[in-house]
CSV table of C-alpha atoms in Angstrom, one decimal:
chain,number,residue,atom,x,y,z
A,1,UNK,CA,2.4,-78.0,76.6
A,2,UNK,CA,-0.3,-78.4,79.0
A,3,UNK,CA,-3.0,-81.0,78.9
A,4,UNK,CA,-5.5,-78.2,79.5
A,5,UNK,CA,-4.6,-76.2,76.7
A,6,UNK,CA,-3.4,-79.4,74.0
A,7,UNK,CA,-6.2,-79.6,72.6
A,8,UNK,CA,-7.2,-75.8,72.2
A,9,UNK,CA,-4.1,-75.3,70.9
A,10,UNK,CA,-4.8,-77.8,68.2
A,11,UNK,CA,-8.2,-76.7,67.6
A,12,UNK,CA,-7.3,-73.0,66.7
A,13,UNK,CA,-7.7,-71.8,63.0
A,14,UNK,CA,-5.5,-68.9,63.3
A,15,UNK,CA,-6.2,-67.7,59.7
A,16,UNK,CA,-9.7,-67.6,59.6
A,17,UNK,CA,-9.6,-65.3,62.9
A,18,UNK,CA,-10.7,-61.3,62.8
A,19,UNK,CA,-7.8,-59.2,64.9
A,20,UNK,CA,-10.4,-59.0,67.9
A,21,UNK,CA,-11.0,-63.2,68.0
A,22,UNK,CA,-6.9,-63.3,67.5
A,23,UNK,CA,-6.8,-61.3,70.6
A,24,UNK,CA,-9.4,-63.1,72.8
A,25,UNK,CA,-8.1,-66.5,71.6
A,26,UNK,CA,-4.4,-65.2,72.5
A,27,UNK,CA,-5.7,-64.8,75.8
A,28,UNK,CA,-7.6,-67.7,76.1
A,29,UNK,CA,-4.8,-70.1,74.6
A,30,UNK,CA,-1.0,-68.6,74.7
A,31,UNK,CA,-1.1,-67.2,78.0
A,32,UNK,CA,-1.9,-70.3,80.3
A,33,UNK,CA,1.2,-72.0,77.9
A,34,UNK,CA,3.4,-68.3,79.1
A,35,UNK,CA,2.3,-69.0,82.8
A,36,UNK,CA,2.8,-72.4,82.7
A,37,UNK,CA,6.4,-71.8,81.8
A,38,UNK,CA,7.1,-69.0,84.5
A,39,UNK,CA,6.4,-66.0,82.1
A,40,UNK,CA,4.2,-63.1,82.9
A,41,UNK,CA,1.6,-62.8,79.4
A,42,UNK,CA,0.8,-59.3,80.0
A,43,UNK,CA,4.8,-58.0,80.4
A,44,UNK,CA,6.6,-60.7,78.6
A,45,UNK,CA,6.9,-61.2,74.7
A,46,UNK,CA,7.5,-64.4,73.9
A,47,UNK,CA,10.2,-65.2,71.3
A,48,UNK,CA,9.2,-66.5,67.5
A,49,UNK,CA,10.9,-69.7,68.5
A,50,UNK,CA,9.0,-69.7,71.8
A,51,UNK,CA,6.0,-69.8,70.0
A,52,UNK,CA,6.8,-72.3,67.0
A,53,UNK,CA,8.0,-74.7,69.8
A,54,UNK,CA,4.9,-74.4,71.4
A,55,UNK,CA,2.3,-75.1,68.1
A,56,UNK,CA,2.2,-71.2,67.8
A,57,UNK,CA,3.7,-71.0,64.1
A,58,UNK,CA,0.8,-70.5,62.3
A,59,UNK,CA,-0.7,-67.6,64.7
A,60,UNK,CA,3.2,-65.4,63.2
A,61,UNK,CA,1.7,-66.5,59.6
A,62,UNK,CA,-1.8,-65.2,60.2
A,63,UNK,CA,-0.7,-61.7,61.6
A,64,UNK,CA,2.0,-61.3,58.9
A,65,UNK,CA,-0.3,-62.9,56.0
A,66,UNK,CA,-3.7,-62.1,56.8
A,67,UNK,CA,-3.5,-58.8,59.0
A,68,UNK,CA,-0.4,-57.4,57.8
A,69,UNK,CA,1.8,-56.8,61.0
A,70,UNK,CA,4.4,-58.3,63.0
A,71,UNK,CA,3.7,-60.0,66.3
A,72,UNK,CA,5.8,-56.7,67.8
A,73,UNK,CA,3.0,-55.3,66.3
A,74,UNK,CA,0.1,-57.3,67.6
A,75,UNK,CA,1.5,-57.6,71.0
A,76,UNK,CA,1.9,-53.8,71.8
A,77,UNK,CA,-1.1,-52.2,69.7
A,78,UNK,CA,-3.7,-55.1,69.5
A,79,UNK,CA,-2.7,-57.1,72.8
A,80,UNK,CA,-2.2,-53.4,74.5
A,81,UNK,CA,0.8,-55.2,76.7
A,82,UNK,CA,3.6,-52.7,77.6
A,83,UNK,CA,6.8,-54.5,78.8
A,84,UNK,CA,9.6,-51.8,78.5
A,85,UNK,CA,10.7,-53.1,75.2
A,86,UNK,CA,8.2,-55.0,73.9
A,87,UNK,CA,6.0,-53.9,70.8
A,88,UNK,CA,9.3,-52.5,69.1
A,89,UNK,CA,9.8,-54.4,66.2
A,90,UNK,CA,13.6,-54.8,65.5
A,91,UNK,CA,15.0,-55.1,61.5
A,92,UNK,CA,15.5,-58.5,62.7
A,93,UNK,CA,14.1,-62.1,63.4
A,94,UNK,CA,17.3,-63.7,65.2
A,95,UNK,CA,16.0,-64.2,68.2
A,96,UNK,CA,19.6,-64.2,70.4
A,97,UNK,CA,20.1,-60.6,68.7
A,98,UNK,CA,16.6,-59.2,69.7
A,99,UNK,CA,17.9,-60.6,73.6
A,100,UNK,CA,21.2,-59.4,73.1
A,101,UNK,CA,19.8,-56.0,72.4
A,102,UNK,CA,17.1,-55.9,75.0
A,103,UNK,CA,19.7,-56.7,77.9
A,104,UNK,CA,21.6,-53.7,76.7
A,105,UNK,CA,18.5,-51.6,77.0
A,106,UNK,CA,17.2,-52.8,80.3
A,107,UNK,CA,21.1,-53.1,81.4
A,108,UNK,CA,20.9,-49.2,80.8
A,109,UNK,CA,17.4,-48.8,82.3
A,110,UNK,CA,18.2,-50.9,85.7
A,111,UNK,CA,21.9,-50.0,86.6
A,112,UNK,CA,22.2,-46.6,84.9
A,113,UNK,CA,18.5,-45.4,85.4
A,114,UNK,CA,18.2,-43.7,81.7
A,115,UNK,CA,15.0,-42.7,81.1
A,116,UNK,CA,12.3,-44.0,78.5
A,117,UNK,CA,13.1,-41.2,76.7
A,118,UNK,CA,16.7,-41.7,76.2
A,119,UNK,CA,16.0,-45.3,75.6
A,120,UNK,CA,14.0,-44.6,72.8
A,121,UNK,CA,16.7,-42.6,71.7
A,122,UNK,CA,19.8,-46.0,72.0
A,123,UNK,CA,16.8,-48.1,70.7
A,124,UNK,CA,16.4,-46.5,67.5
A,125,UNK,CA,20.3,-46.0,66.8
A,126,UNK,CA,21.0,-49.6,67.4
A,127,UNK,CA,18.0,-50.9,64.9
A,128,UNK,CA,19.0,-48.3,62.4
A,129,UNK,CA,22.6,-50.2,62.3
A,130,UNK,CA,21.0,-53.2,62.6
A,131,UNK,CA,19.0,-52.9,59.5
A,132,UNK,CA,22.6,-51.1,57.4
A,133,UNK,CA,24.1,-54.8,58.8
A,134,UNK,CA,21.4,-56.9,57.3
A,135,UNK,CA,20.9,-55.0,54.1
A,136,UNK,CA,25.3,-54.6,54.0
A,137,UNK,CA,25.5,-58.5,55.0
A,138,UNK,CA,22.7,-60.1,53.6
A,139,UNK,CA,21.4,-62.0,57.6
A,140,UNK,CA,20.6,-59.9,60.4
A,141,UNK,CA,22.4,-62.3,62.7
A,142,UNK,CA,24.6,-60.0,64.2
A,143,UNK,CA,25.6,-62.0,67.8
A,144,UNK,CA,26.4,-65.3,65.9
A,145,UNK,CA,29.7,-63.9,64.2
A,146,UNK,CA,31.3,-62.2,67.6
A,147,UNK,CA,29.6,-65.1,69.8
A,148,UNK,CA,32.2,-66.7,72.1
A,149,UNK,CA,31.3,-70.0,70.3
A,150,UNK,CA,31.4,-69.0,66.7
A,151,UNK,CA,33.1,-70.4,64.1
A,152,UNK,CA,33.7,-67.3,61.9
A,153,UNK,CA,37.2,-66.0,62.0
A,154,UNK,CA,37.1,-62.9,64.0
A,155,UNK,CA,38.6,-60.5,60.9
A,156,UNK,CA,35.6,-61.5,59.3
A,157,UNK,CA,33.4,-60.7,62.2
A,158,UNK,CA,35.1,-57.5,62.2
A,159,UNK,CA,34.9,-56.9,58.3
A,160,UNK,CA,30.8,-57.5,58.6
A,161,UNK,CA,30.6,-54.3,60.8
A,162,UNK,CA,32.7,-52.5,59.4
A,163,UNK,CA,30.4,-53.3,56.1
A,164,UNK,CA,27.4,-51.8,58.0
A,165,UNK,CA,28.9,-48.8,59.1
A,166,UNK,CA,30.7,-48.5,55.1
A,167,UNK,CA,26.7,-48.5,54.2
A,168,UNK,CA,25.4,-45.9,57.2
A,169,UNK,CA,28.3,-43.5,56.0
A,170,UNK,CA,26.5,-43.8,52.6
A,171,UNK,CA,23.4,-43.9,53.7
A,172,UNK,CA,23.3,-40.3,56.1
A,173,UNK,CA,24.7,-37.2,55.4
A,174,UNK,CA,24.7,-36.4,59.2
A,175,UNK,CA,28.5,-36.8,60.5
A,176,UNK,CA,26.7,-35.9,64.2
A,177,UNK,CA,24.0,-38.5,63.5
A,178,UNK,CA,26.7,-41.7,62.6
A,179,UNK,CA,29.2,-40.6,65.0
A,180,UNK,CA,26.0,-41.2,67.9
A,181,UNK,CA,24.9,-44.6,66.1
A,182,UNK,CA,28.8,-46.1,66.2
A,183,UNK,CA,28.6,-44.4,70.0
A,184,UNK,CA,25.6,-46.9,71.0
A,185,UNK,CA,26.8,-49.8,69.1
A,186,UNK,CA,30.7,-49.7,70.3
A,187,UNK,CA,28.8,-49.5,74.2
A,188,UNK,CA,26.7,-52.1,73.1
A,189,UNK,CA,29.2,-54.4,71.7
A,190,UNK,CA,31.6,-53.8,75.0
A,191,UNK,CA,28.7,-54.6,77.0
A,192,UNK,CA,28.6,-58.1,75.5
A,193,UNK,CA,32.0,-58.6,76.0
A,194,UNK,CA,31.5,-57.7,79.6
A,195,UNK,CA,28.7,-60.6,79.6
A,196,UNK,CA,31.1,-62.8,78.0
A,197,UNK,CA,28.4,-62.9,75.2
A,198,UNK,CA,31.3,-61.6,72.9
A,199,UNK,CA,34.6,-62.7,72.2
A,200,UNK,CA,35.2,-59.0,70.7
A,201,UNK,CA,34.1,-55.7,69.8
A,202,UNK,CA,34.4,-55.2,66.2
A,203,UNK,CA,32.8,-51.6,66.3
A,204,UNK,CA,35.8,-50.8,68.8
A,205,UNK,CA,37.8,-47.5,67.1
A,206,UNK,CA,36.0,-47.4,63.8
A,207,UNK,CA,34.8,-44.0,64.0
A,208,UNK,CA,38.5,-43.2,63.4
A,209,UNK,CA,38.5,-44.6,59.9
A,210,UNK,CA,36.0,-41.7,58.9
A,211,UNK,CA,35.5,-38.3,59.0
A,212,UNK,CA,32.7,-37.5,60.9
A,213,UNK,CA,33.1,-34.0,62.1
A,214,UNK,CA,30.8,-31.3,61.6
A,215,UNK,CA,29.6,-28.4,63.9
A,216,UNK,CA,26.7,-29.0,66.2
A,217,UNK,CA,23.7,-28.9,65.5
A,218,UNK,CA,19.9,-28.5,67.0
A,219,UNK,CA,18.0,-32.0,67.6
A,220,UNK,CA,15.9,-33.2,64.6
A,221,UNK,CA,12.5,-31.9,64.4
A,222,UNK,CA,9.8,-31.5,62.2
A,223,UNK,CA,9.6,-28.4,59.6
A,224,UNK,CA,5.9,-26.6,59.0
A,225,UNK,CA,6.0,-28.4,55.5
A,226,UNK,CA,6.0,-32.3,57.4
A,227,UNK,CA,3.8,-31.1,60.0
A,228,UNK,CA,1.7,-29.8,57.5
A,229,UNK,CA,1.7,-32.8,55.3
A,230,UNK,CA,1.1,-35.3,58.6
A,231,UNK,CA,-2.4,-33.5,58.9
A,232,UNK,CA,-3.3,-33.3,55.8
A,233,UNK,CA,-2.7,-36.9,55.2
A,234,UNK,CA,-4.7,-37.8,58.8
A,235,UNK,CA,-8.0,-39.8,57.5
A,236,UNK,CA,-8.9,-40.2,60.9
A,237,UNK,CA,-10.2,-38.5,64.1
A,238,UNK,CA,-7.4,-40.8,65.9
A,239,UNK,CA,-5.0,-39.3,63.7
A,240,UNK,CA,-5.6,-35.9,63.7
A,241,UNK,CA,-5.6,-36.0,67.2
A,242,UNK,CA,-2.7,-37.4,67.1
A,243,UNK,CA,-0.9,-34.8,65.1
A,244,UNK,CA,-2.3,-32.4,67.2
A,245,UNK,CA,-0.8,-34.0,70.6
A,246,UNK,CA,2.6,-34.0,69.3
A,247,UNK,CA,2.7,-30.6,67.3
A,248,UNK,CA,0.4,-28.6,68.0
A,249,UNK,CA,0.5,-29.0,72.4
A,250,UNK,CA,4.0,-30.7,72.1
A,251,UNK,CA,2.9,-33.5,74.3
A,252,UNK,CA,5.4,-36.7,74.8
A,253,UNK,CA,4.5,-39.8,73.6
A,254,UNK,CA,3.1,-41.4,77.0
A,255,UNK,CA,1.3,-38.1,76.9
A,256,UNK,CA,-0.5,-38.5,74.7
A,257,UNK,CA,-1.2,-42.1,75.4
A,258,UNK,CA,-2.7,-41.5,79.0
A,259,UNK,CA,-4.4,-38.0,78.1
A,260,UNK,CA,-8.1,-38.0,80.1
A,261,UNK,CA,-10.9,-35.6,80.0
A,262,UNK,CA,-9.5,-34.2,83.5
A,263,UNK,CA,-6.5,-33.4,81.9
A,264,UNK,CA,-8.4,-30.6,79.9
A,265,UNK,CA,-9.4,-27.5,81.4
A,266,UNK,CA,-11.8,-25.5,78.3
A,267,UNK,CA,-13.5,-22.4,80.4
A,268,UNK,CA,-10.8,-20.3,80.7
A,269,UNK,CA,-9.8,-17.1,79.4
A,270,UNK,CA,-6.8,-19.5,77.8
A,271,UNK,CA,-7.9,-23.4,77.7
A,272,UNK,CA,-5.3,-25.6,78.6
A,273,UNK,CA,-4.4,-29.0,79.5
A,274,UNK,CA,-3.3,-29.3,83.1
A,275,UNK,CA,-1.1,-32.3,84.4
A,276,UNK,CA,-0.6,-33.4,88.3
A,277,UNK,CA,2.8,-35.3,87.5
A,278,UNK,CA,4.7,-34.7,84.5
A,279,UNK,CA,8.4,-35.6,83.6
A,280,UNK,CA,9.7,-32.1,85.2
A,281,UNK,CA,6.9,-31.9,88.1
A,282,UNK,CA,3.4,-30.7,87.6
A,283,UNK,CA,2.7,-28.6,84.2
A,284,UNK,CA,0.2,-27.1,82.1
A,285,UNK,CA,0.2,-26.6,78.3
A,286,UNK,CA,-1.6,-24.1,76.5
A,287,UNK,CA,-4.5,-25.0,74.3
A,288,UNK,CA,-3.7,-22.6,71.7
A,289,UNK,CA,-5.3,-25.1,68.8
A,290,UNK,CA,-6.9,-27.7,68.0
A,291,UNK,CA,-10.3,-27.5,70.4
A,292,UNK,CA,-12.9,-28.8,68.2
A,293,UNK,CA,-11.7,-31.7,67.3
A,294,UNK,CA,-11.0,-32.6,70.4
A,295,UNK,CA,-15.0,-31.5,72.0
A,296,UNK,CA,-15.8,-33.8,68.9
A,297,UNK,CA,-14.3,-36.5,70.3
A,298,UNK,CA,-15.2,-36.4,73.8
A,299,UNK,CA,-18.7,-35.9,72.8
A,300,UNK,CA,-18.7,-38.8,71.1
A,301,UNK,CA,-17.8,-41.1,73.1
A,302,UNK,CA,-19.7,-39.4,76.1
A,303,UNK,CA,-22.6,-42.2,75.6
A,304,UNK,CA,-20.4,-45.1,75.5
A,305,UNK,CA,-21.0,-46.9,79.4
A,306,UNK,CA,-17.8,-48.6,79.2
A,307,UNK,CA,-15.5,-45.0,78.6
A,308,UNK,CA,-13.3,-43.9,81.4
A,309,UNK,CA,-12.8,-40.3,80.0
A,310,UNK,CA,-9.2,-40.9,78.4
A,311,UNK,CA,-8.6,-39.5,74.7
A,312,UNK,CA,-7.2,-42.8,73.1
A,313,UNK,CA,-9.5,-45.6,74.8
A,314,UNK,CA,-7.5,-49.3,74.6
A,315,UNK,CA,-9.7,-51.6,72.4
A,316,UNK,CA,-7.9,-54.6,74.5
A,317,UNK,CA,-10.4,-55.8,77.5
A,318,UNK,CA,-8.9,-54.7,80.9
A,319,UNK,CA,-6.9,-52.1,80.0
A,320,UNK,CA,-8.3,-48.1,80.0
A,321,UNK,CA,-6.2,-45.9,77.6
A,322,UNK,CA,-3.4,-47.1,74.8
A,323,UNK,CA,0.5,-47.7,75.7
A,324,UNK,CA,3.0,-45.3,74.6
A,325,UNK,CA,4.5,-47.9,71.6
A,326,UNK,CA,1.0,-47.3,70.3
A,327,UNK,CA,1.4,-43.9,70.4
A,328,UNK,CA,5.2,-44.4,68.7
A,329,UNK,CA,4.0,-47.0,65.7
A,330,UNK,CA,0.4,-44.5,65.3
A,331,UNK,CA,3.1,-41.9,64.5
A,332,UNK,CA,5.6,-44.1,62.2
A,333,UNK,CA,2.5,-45.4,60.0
A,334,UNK,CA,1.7,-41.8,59.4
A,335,UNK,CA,4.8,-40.5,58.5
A,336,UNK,CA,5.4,-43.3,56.1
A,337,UNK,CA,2.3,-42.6,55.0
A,338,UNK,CA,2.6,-39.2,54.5
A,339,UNK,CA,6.3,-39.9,52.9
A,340,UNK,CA,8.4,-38.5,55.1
A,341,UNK,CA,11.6,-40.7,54.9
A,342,UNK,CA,14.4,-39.2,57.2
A,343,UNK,CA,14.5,-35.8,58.7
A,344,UNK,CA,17.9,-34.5,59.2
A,345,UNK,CA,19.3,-37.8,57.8
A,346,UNK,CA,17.1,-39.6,60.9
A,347,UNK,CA,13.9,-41.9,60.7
A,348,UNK,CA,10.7,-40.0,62.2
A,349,UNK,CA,9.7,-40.0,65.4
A,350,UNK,CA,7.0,-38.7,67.7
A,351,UNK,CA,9.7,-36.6,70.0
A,352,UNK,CA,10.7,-34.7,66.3
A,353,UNK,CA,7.0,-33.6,66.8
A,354,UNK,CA,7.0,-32.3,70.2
A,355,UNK,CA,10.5,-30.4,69.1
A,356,UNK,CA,9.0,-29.0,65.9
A,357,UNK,CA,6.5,-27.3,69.0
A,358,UNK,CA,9.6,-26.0,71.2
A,359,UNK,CA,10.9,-24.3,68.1
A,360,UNK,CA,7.6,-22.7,67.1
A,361,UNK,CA,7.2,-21.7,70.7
A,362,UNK,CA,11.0,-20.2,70.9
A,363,UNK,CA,10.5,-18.3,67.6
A,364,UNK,CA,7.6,-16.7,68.5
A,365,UNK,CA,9.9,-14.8,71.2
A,366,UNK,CA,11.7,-13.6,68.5
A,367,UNK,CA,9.1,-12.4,66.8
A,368,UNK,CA,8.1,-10.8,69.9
A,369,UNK,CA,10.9,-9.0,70.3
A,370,UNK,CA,11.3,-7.5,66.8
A,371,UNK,CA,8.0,-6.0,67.2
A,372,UNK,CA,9.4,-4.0,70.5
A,373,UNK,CA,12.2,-2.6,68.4
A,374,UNK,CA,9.8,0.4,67.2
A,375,UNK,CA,8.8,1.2,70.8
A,376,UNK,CA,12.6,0.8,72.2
A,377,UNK,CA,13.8,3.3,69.5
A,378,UNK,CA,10.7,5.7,70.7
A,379,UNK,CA,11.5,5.3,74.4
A,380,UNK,CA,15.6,5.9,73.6
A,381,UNK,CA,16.0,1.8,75.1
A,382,UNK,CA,19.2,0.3,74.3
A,383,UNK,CA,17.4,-2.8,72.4
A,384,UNK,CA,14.1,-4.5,72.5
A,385,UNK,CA,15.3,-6.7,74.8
A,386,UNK,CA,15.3,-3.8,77.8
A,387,UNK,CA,11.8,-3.0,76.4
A,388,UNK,CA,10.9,-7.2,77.3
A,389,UNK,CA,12.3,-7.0,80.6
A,390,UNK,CA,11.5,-3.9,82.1
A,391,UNK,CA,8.6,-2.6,80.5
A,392,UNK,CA,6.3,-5.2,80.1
A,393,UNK,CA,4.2,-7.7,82.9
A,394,UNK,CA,5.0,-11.5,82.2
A,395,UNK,CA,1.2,-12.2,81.7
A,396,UNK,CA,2.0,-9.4,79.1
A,397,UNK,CA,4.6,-11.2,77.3
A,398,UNK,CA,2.8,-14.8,77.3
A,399,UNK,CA,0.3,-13.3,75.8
A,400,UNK,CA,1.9,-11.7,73.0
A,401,UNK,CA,3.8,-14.9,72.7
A,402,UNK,CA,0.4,-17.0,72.7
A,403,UNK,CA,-0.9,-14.6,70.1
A,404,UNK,CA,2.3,-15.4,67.6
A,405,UNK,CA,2.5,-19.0,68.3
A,406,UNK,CA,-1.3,-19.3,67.6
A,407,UNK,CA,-1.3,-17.5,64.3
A,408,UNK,CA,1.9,-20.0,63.4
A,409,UNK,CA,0.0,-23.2,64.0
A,410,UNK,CA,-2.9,-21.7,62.2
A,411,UNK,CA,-0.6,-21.3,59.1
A,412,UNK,CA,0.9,-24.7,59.6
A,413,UNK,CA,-2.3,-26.3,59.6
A,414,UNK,CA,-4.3,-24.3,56.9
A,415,UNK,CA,-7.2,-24.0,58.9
A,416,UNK,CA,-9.1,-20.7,60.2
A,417,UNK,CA,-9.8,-21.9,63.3
C-alpha cells in the first residue's frame, strides 16, 4: 500500500457511504492502490483477494450488506468500467476459477477472434455448469480438483463433473441445450490442459453417457406472453425503454447501450432509427412502436447542460452513455422480476429479445402471403408466392409487412398506440 493512500484507506467508512460516495471514494482511494500495482482501474477488475489484501474487505461487505449487489455488479453498472469480462458475475467466488474462466474467454476472443456476441453465448454455458457444480458439489472450486498440484485423486476429480452434468441432465429438458454446455466445458477443460493448468479433462467423452439427441431446433426467444409480462412489470421509463430496444426495434445489447438522439430519425413517412456502423455494415430499423415514450425521454432530459444526447446517460463522471453489461444485468433484474425462469430450458437474456423481434418480423411475411392467396386464385397464379414476386413493388411489400408487424407489437404490448 502506498503511503499516499494509507491513511485514506484507513479513514474510509465504507458502510455508512450512499452508492454515488462508494463510487467517488473508489476513485479517489482503490485506483491509485490498482496503478500503483501495474493495473489499469478503468479496464481491470480487481480480484476479492486483491482487495482484502489491500484493506479493501469491508468495501465487498458494504456492497453485498448495505446496497445489495456484488462488486461484478458495482464495477460494471455503478463504476460504468467495461473490460471485456468484467461486470459478469460468475456463480462463483474462487478467485483462480473466475481467471481460469476468463483466459478461456479472452483465449477465444484474441487467437480465434469470436465475437462479443458469441462470447456471451460460451460465458453463459460455462456459469450455468458452474453453478449445477456448486450446487451438485457443495464449493464452486472447480480448478482446485484438476489443478496440476492437487491433492484429490483424479477419479474423484472426475466423479465431481460428472455430478454437475448428472444435475444439468435433471435440471433441462433441452438435449440441444446440454449437449452445447458439455461442448464449452470439454474446450474449456482441454484448454487448461493445454496451459498446463490441468492435469486432466474430466468433461472429456461424457456426453456419451447420455442421450442427448433431439431434432433441431430455432434459437431461444421470447414468446408475446414474456414480452408481454417484461412491460407490464417495467416501473420505469429506463425500463420500458429498455423493453422496447430489445423487442420491439430488436436492437443488440451494445445497441441499446450507445443509442443517441442522432441515431433517431422521427419526420418521416416511417420513423426509424439509422445507424453509420452496425455489426453487418450500416443499417436502419424501423420505428414501428414505441415513439412516445421515447420523445418523453428526450424531452426530458433536453434541459440537463451536462446530456450528450444518448438514450441511457452513465451516472459515472467521465463516461457519456452506459456499457453493454448494463444493458445485460438491466435485462436479467427484469426478467427475474417479472418471473421468467428459463426459456426453452435457458436463463434469459437480452439477445432472446431481439429474436423474439426477428420471429415477429418473419411471421408477418406469412401473414402477408396468406392474404395474397385470394388475389392468386383470382389472377389463375400458381400460389401467393408468384403473386409476392411478380406482382407487387418491394416498397409494396415492406409496407404490408410494416402494417402486420405493427398491429403484432400493438397486441403484444396492450397498448393502442
Amino acid at each position: 500500500m502506498t503511503e499516499s493512500t494509507a491513511g485514506d484507506v484507513e479513514s474510509v467508512s465504507w458502510t455508512t457511504l450512499e452508492i454515488d460516495e462508494t463510487v467517488q471514494r473508489y476513485w479517489d482511494v482503490v485506483a491509485p492502490e490498482l496503478r500503483a500495482d501495474g493495473l489499469d482501474p478503468e479496464t481491470e477488475k480487481p480480484t476479492h483477494d486483491w482487495l482484502r489484501e489491500h484493506g479493501f474487505g469491508t468495501l465487498l461487505y458494504a456492497l453485498r450488506t448495505y446496497h445489495d449487489r456484488t462488486f461484478g455488479d458495482f464495477w460494471a453498472a455503478d463504476l460504468g468500467c467495461e473490460s471485456p469480462d468484467a461486470g459478469y458475475d460468475w456463480s462463483t467466488d474462487d478467485d483462480r476459477t473466475v481467471d481460469a474462466l476468463a483466459g478461456f474467454l479472452d483465449s477465444r476472443r484474441t487467437r480465434k477472434g469470436l465475437a462479443e456476441s458469441s462470447l456471451d453465448t460460451l460465458r453463459y454455458r460455462l456459469d450455468r455448469y458452474v453453478r449445477a457444480y456448486r450446487d451438485a458439489n457443495g464449493h464452486a472450486a472447480l480448478l482446485s480438483p484438476v489443478a496440476r498440484d492437487a491433492e484429490m485423486p483424479v477419479h474423484e476429480a472426475i466423479d465431481e463433473c460428472w455430478a454437475a452434468f448428472d444435475r444439468l441432465h435433471e435440471e433441462l429438458d433441452s438435449g440441444r441445450t446440454k449437449r452445447r454446455i458439455h461442448g464449452v466445458v470439454e474446450n474449456w477443460y482441454a484448454h487448461l490442459v493445454r496451459r498446463k493448468r490441468a492435469r486432466t479433462n474430466p468433461a472429456a467423452g461424457l456426453d456419451e453417457e447420455y442421450d442427448w439427441r433431439e431434432p433441431d431446433a430455432d434459437p431461444p426467444h421470447l414468446d408475446d406472453g414474456q414480452v408481454r409480462r417484461l412491460y407490464e412489470t417495467a416501473s420505469s421509463e429506463r425500463d420500458e425503454l429498455l423493453v422496447l430496444a430489445l423487442c420491439a426495434w430488436g436492437l443488440r445489447s451494445g445497441e441499446v447501450a450507445r443509442l443517441h438522439r442522432s441515431n433517431f430519425v422521427f419526420d418521416e413517412d416511417v420513423p426509424r432509427l439509422r445507424f453509420e456502423e452496425r455489426k453487418n455494415g450500416p443499417g436502419q430499423v424501423s420505428l414501428l412502436y414505441g415513439l412516445d415514450p421515447v420523445k418523453r425521454r428526450f424531452a426530458r432530459f433536453a434541459d440537463r447542460e451536462d446530456w450528450r444526447g444518448y438514450l441511457f446517460p452513465s451516472p459515472t463522471a467521465g463516461r457519456d452513455h452506459v456499457s453493454r453489461w448494463t444493458v445485460w444485468n438491466w435485462f436479467t433484474d427484469l426478467a427475474d422480476e417479472a418471473g421468467i425462469d428459463a426459456v426453452d430450458g435457458e436463463n434469459p437474456v437480452p439477445q432472446m429479445g431481439r429474436r423474439f423481434w426477428y420471429d415477429a418480423y418473419s411471421s408477418s411475411l406469412e401473414v402477408v402471403v396468406e392474404g395474397l392467396d385470394d388475389i392468386a386464385a383470382e389472377q389463375g397464379s400458381s400460389s401467393a408466392e408468384v403473386v409476392l414476386q411478380n406482382y407487387l413493388s418491394d416498397a409494396r411489400v415492406r409496407s404490408l409487412r410494416r402494417e402486420h408487424m405493427r398491429e403484432r407489437l400493438s397486441e403484444v404490448f396492450e397498448d393502442d398506440e
